Amino acid sequence: MQGAGNGEYRKGLWTEEEDRILTDHVKVHGKGKWNQIAKVTGLKRCGKSCRLRWMNYLSPSVKRGVFSEEEDDLIIRLHKLLGNRWSLIAGRVPGRTDNQVKNHWNTHLSKKLGIKQKKCKVSASSSKFSEELGVNSKTKLNSNDGSILCHRGEAEIHAEIQDNSEKIKEMTSLQDPVLFDDCYDNFGLSNNDPFSCAPNLMEFLDHSLDFLWYNL
DNA sequence: AAGCGATCCAACCGCTCTTAA
DNA sequence: TTTAAGAGCGGTTGGATCGCT
């Protein structure tokens, strides 16, 4: 992971000088048009690399340093609910990026919980749960906050969430992993045609996250 | 002090989706 | 309708560092 690759762009760790050039450019011109940065600034980095560096490291909104107990707990709970949807999880952990959350999970939390990577029971069940209901990594998300898009009335949904608040707590607690069948039972989803109830699930997931965020 | 395996995490890769021309 | 660029995602890699012998 070093050297100049095809000769046009550099790879590997960023230098302080490269960081400064990128930061200065974004301050003046704003985010976006990442592929033009190399041409404008002379930075020998591809646009994708520039974007990643800004989003994961240089952006003022990125929080550095060790994860707090509260953050750990929130990530664990969200992971139980969502599986490896790091961007969605990160969207609910202020200041943390999907890459940070993913790394932190793989290096600390999975060990802390005694979960073997890629053989994670919780993740597997969540994944199965999601996939069968059409909520996969390509699920349409709200570009503003990462929430799952839905189409029902807010009042109706919030009422439903309030009614299910205890179930949400139970399902997302450390002691009670989310299980496929539990979700069906607790939320009255049909087992016969999983796809027919996908909208319900999406709404549930999104508003569950809101619930968790405001109540944790 | 040196060697070496383990661990951490920044960065890359390959892919899909969105959007604008 | 097509196409290319931009953006975003999750999985993976590998260099730097740590800690043990």
Coordinates of C-alpha atoms (C1' of nucleotides) in Angstrom, one line a residue:
Chain A
M1 CA 0.0 0.0 0.0
Q2 CA 2.6 2.5 -1.0
G3 CA 4.3 3.9 -4.1
A4 CA 2.7 5.8 -6.9
G5 CA 0.5 3.0 -8.2
N6 CA 0.1 3.7 -11.9
G7 CA 2.3 6.8 -11.6
E8 CA -0.6 9.3 -11.8
Y9 CA -1.8 9.1 -8.2
R10 CA -0.1 8.5 -4.9
K11 CA -1.4 5.8 -2.5
G12 CA -0.8 5.1 1.1
L13 CA -0.8 7.3 4.2
W14 CA -1.4 11.0 3.8
T15 CA 1.3 13.5 4.7
E16 CA 0.7 16.7 6.7
E17 CA 1.4 18.7 3.6
E18 CA -1.3 16.8 1.6
D19 CA -3.7 17.2 4.4
R20 CA -3.1 20.9 4.5
I21 CA -3.6 21.3 0.7
L22 CA -6.8 19.3 0.8
T23 CA -8.1 21.2 3.9
D24 CA -7.3 24.6 2.3
H25 CA -9.1 23.6 -0.9
V26 CA -12.2 22.5 0.9
K27 CA -12.3 25.6 3.0
V28 CA -12.2 27.8 -0.1
H29 CA -14.3 25.7 -2.6
G30 CA -16.3 23.5 -0.4
K31 CA -16.9 19.8 -0.7
G32 CA -17.6 18.0 -3.9
K33 CA -15.9 17.8 -7.3
W34 CA -13.3 15.6 -5.7
N35 CA -11.8 14.5 -9.0
Q36 CA -11.0 18.2 -9.8
I37 CA -8.9 18.7 -6.7
A38 CA -5.9 16.9 -8.1
K39 CA -6.0 19.0 -11.2
V40 CA -6.5 22.3 -9.3
T41 CA -4.2 21.8 -6.4
G42 CA -1.6 19.5 -7.9
L43 CA -2.3 16.9 -5.2
K44 CA -1.4 13.5 -6.5
R45 CA -4.4 11.8 -5.1
C46 CA -7.5 10.5 -6.9
G47 CA -10.8 12.1 -6.1
K48 CA -12.1 9.1 -4.3
S49 CA -9.1 9.2 -2.0
C50 CA -9.5 12.9 -1.3
R51 CA -13.2 12.4 -0.5
L52 CA -12.4 9.6 1.9
R53 CA -9.6 11.5 3.6
W54 CA -11.9 14.5 4.2
M55 CA -14.9 12.5 5.3
N56 CA -13.0 10.2 7.6
Y57 CA -10.3 12.4 9.0
L58 CA -10.0 16.0 8.1
S59 CA -13.7 17.2 8.4
P60 CA -14.2 19.3 11.5
S61 CA -17.3 17.2 12.3
V62 CA -15.2 14.1 12.8
K63 CA -14.6 13.2 16.4
R64 CA -11.2 11.8 17.3
G65 CA -10.1 9.8 20.2
V66 CA -11.3 6.8 22.1
F67 CA -14.9 5.7 22.1
S68 CA -16.8 6.4 25.3
E69 CA -18.8 3.7 27.2
E70 CA -21.9 5.4 26.0
E71 CA -20.8 5.3 22.4
D72 CA -19.8 1.6 22.8
D73 CA -23.2 0.8 24.2
L74 CA -25.1 2.7 21.5
I75 CA -23.1 0.9 18.7
I76 CA -23.7 -2.5 20.3
R77 CA -27.4 -1.8 20.4
L78 CA -27.6 -0.4 16.9
H79 CA -25.6 -3.3 15.6
K80 CA -28.0 -5.8 17.1
L81 CA -30.8 -4.0 15.3
L82 CA -29.1 -3.3 12.0
G83 CA -26.2 -5.7 11.6
N84 CA -23.2 -4.5 9.6
R85 CA -24.9 -1.3 8.2
W86 CA -22.0 0.9 9.4
S87 CA -23.1 4.1 7.7
L88 CA -26.5 3.8 9.3
I89 CA -25.0 3.1 12.7
A90 CA -22.5 5.9 12.3
G91 CA -25.3 8.3 11.4
R92 CA -26.6 7.8 14.9
V93 CA -23.3 8.2 16.7
P94 CA -22.4 11.9 16.6
G95 CA -19.0 12.7 15.2
R96 CA -18.1 9.1 14.3
T97 CA -17.7 7.9 10.7
D98 CA -18.8 4.6 9.3
N99 CA -15.1 3.6 9.0
Q100 CA -14.4 4.4 12.6
V101 CA -17.4 2.5 13.8
K102 CA -16.6 -0.5 11.6
N103 CA -13.0 -0.6 12.8
H104 CA -14.0 -0.1 16.4
W105 CA -16.5 -2.9 16.2
N106 CA -14.0 -5.3 14.5
T107 CA -11.1 -4.6 16.8
H108 CA -12.8 -3.9 20.2
L109 CA -16.5 -4.5 20.5
S110 CA -16.7 -7.9 18.8
K111 CA -14.0 -9.2 21.1
K112 CA -15.6 -7.5 24.1
L113 CA -18.8 -9.4 23.3
G114 CA -17.0 -12.6 22.5
I115 CA -18.2 -12.5 18.9
K116 CA -16.2 -14.1 16.2
Q117 CA -15.9 -12.0 13.2
K118 CA -18.1 -13.0 10.2
K119 CA -19.6 -15.8 12.3
C120 CA -21.5 -13.4 14.5
K121 CA -24.8 -14.9 15.6
V122 CA -26.4 -11.5 16.2
S123 CA -25.2 -10.1 12.9
A124 CA -26.2 -13.2 11.1
S125 CA -29.7 -13.1 12.5
S126 CA -30.0 -9.4 11.8
S127 CA -28.7 -10.0 8.3
K128 CA -31.1 -12.8 7.6
F129 CA -33.9 -10.8 9.1
S130 CA -33.1 -7.8 6.9
E131 CA -32.4 -9.6 3.7
E132 CA -35.5 -11.6 3.8
L133 CA -37.5 -8.4 4.2
G134 CA -35.6 -6.6 1.4
V135 CA -33.7 -4.3 3.8
N136 CA -30.2 -4.9 2.4
S137 CA -27.2 -2.7 2.1
K138 CA -28.7 -1.0 -0.9
T139 CA -31.9 0.0 0.9
K140 CA -32.9 3.5 0.0
L141 CA -31.8 5.9 2.7
N142 CA -32.5 9.5 3.5
S143 CA -29.5 11.4 2.3
N144 CA -29.8 14.0 5.1
D145 CA -29.6 11.7 8.2
G146 CA -29.2 8.2 6.9
S147 CA -32.6 7.2 8.0
I148 CA -34.7 4.7 6.0
L149 CA -37.2 6.4 3.9
C150 CA -40.8 5.7 4.6
H151 CA -44.2 7.0 3.6
R152 CA -46.6 6.8 6.5
G153 CA -47.8 9.5 8.8
E154 CA -45.5 10.6 11.6
A155 CA -48.1 10.6 14.3
E156 CA -49.2 7.1 13.4
I157 CA -45.7 5.8 13.4
H158 CA -44.7 7.5 16.6
A159 CA -47.8 6.1 18.3
E160 CA -46.8 2.7 17.1
I161 CA -43.3 3.2 18.4
Q162 CA -44.6 4.3 21.8
D163 CA -46.7 1.2 22.0
N164 CA -43.7 -0.9 21.2
S165 CA -41.2 0.9 23.3
E166 CA -40.8 -1.8 25.8
K167 CA -40.4 -4.3 23.0
I168 CA -37.7 -2.2 21.4
K169 CA -35.8 -1.9 24.7
E170 CA -36.1 -5.7 25.1
M171 CA -35.0 -6.5 21.6
T172 CA -32.0 -4.1 21.7
S173 CA -30.8 -5.0 25.2
L174 CA -27.5 -6.7 25.6
Q175 CA -29.1 -9.8 27.1
D176 CA -31.6 -10.4 24.4
P177 CA -30.2 -10.7 20.9
V178 CA -32.6 -9.8 18.1
L179 CA -33.9 -13.0 16.7
F180 CA -35.7 -13.4 13.4
D181 CA -38.8 -15.0 14.7
D182 CA -39.0 -12.6 17.7
C183 CA -39.2 -9.7 15.3
Y184 CA -42.0 -11.3 13.4
D185 CA -43.9 -12.0 16.6
N186 CA -43.4 -8.8 18.3
F187 CA -44.3 -6.5 15.4
G188 CA -47.0 -8.6 13.9
L189 CA -45.2 -9.0 10.6
S190 CA -46.3 -11.7 8.3
N191 CA -44.2 -14.8 8.0
N192 CA -46.0 -15.9 4.8
D193 CA -44.8 -13.1 2.5
P194 CA -41.8 -11.3 4.0
F195 CA -41.5 -8.8 1.2
S196 CA -45.1 -7.7 1.6
C197 CA -44.2 -6.3 5.1
A198 CA -40.9 -4.7 4.2
P199 CA -42.4 -1.2 4.4
N200 CA -43.5 -1.8 7.9
L201 CA -40.1 -3.1 8.9
M202 CA -38.3 -0.1 7.3
E203 CA -40.5 2.3 9.2
F204 CA -40.0 0.3 12.3
L205 CA -36.2 0.4 12.0
D206 CA -36.0 4.1 11.3
H207 CA -38.2 5.1 14.1
S208 CA -36.7 2.6 16.5
L209 CA -33.4 4.3 15.9
D210 CA -35.0 7.7 16.7
F211 CA -36.5 6.1 19.8
L212 CA -33.1 4.7 20.9
W213 CA -31.3 7.9 20.2
Y214 CA -33.7 10.0 22.4
N215 CA -34.1 7.4 25.1
L216 CA -30.6 6.0 25.7
Chain B
dA1 C1' 18.4 -4.7 22.6
dA2 C1' 16.5 -7.5 19.1
dG3 C1' 13.2 -10.3 16.9
dC4 C1' 8.6 -11.4 16.0
dG5 C1' 3.7 -12.1 16.3
dA6 C1' -0.5 -9.5 17.5
dT7 C1' -3.2 -5.6 17.2
dC8 C1' -5.0 -1.3 15.4
dC9 C1' -6.9 1.6 12.1
dA10 C1' -6.1 4.5 7.8
dA11 C1' -6.7 3.7 3.3
dC12 C1' -7.9 1.0 -0.6
dC13 C1' -11.0 -1.9 -3.5
dG14 C1' -14.9 -3.2 -6.0
dC15 C1' -19.3 -2.5 -6.4
dT16 C1' -23.9 0.0 -6.7
dC17 C1' -26.8 4.0 -6.9
dT18 C1' -27.8 8.9 -8.2
dT19 C1' -27.6 12.7 -11.0
dA20 C1' -26.8 15.7 -14.6
dA21 C1' -25.7 16.5 -19.4
Chain C
dT1 C1' -32.2 6.8 -23.3
dT2 C1' -27.4 6.7 -22.6
dT3 C1' -23.3 7.7 -20.4
dA4 C1' -20.0 9.5 -17.3
dA5 C1' -18.9 11.6 -13.0
dG6 C1' -19.8 11.9 -8.3
dA7 C1' -21.0 9.8 -4.1
dG8 C1' -21.6 6.2 -0.9
dC9 C1' -21.3 1.5 0.9
dG10 C1' -19.2 -2.8 3.2
dG11 C1' -15.3 -5.7 3.0
dT12 C1' -10.4 -6.1 2.9
dT13 C1' -5.5 -4.9 3.1
dG14 C1' -1.2 -3.7 4.9
dG15 C1' 1.9 -0.3 7.4
dA16 C1' 2.8 1.3 12.0
dT17 C1' 2.9 0.3 16.6
dC18 C1' 2.7 -2.5 20.7
dG19 C1' 4.0 -5.9 23.8
dC20 C1' 5.9 -10.2 24.8
dT21 C1' 9.9 -13.3 24.9

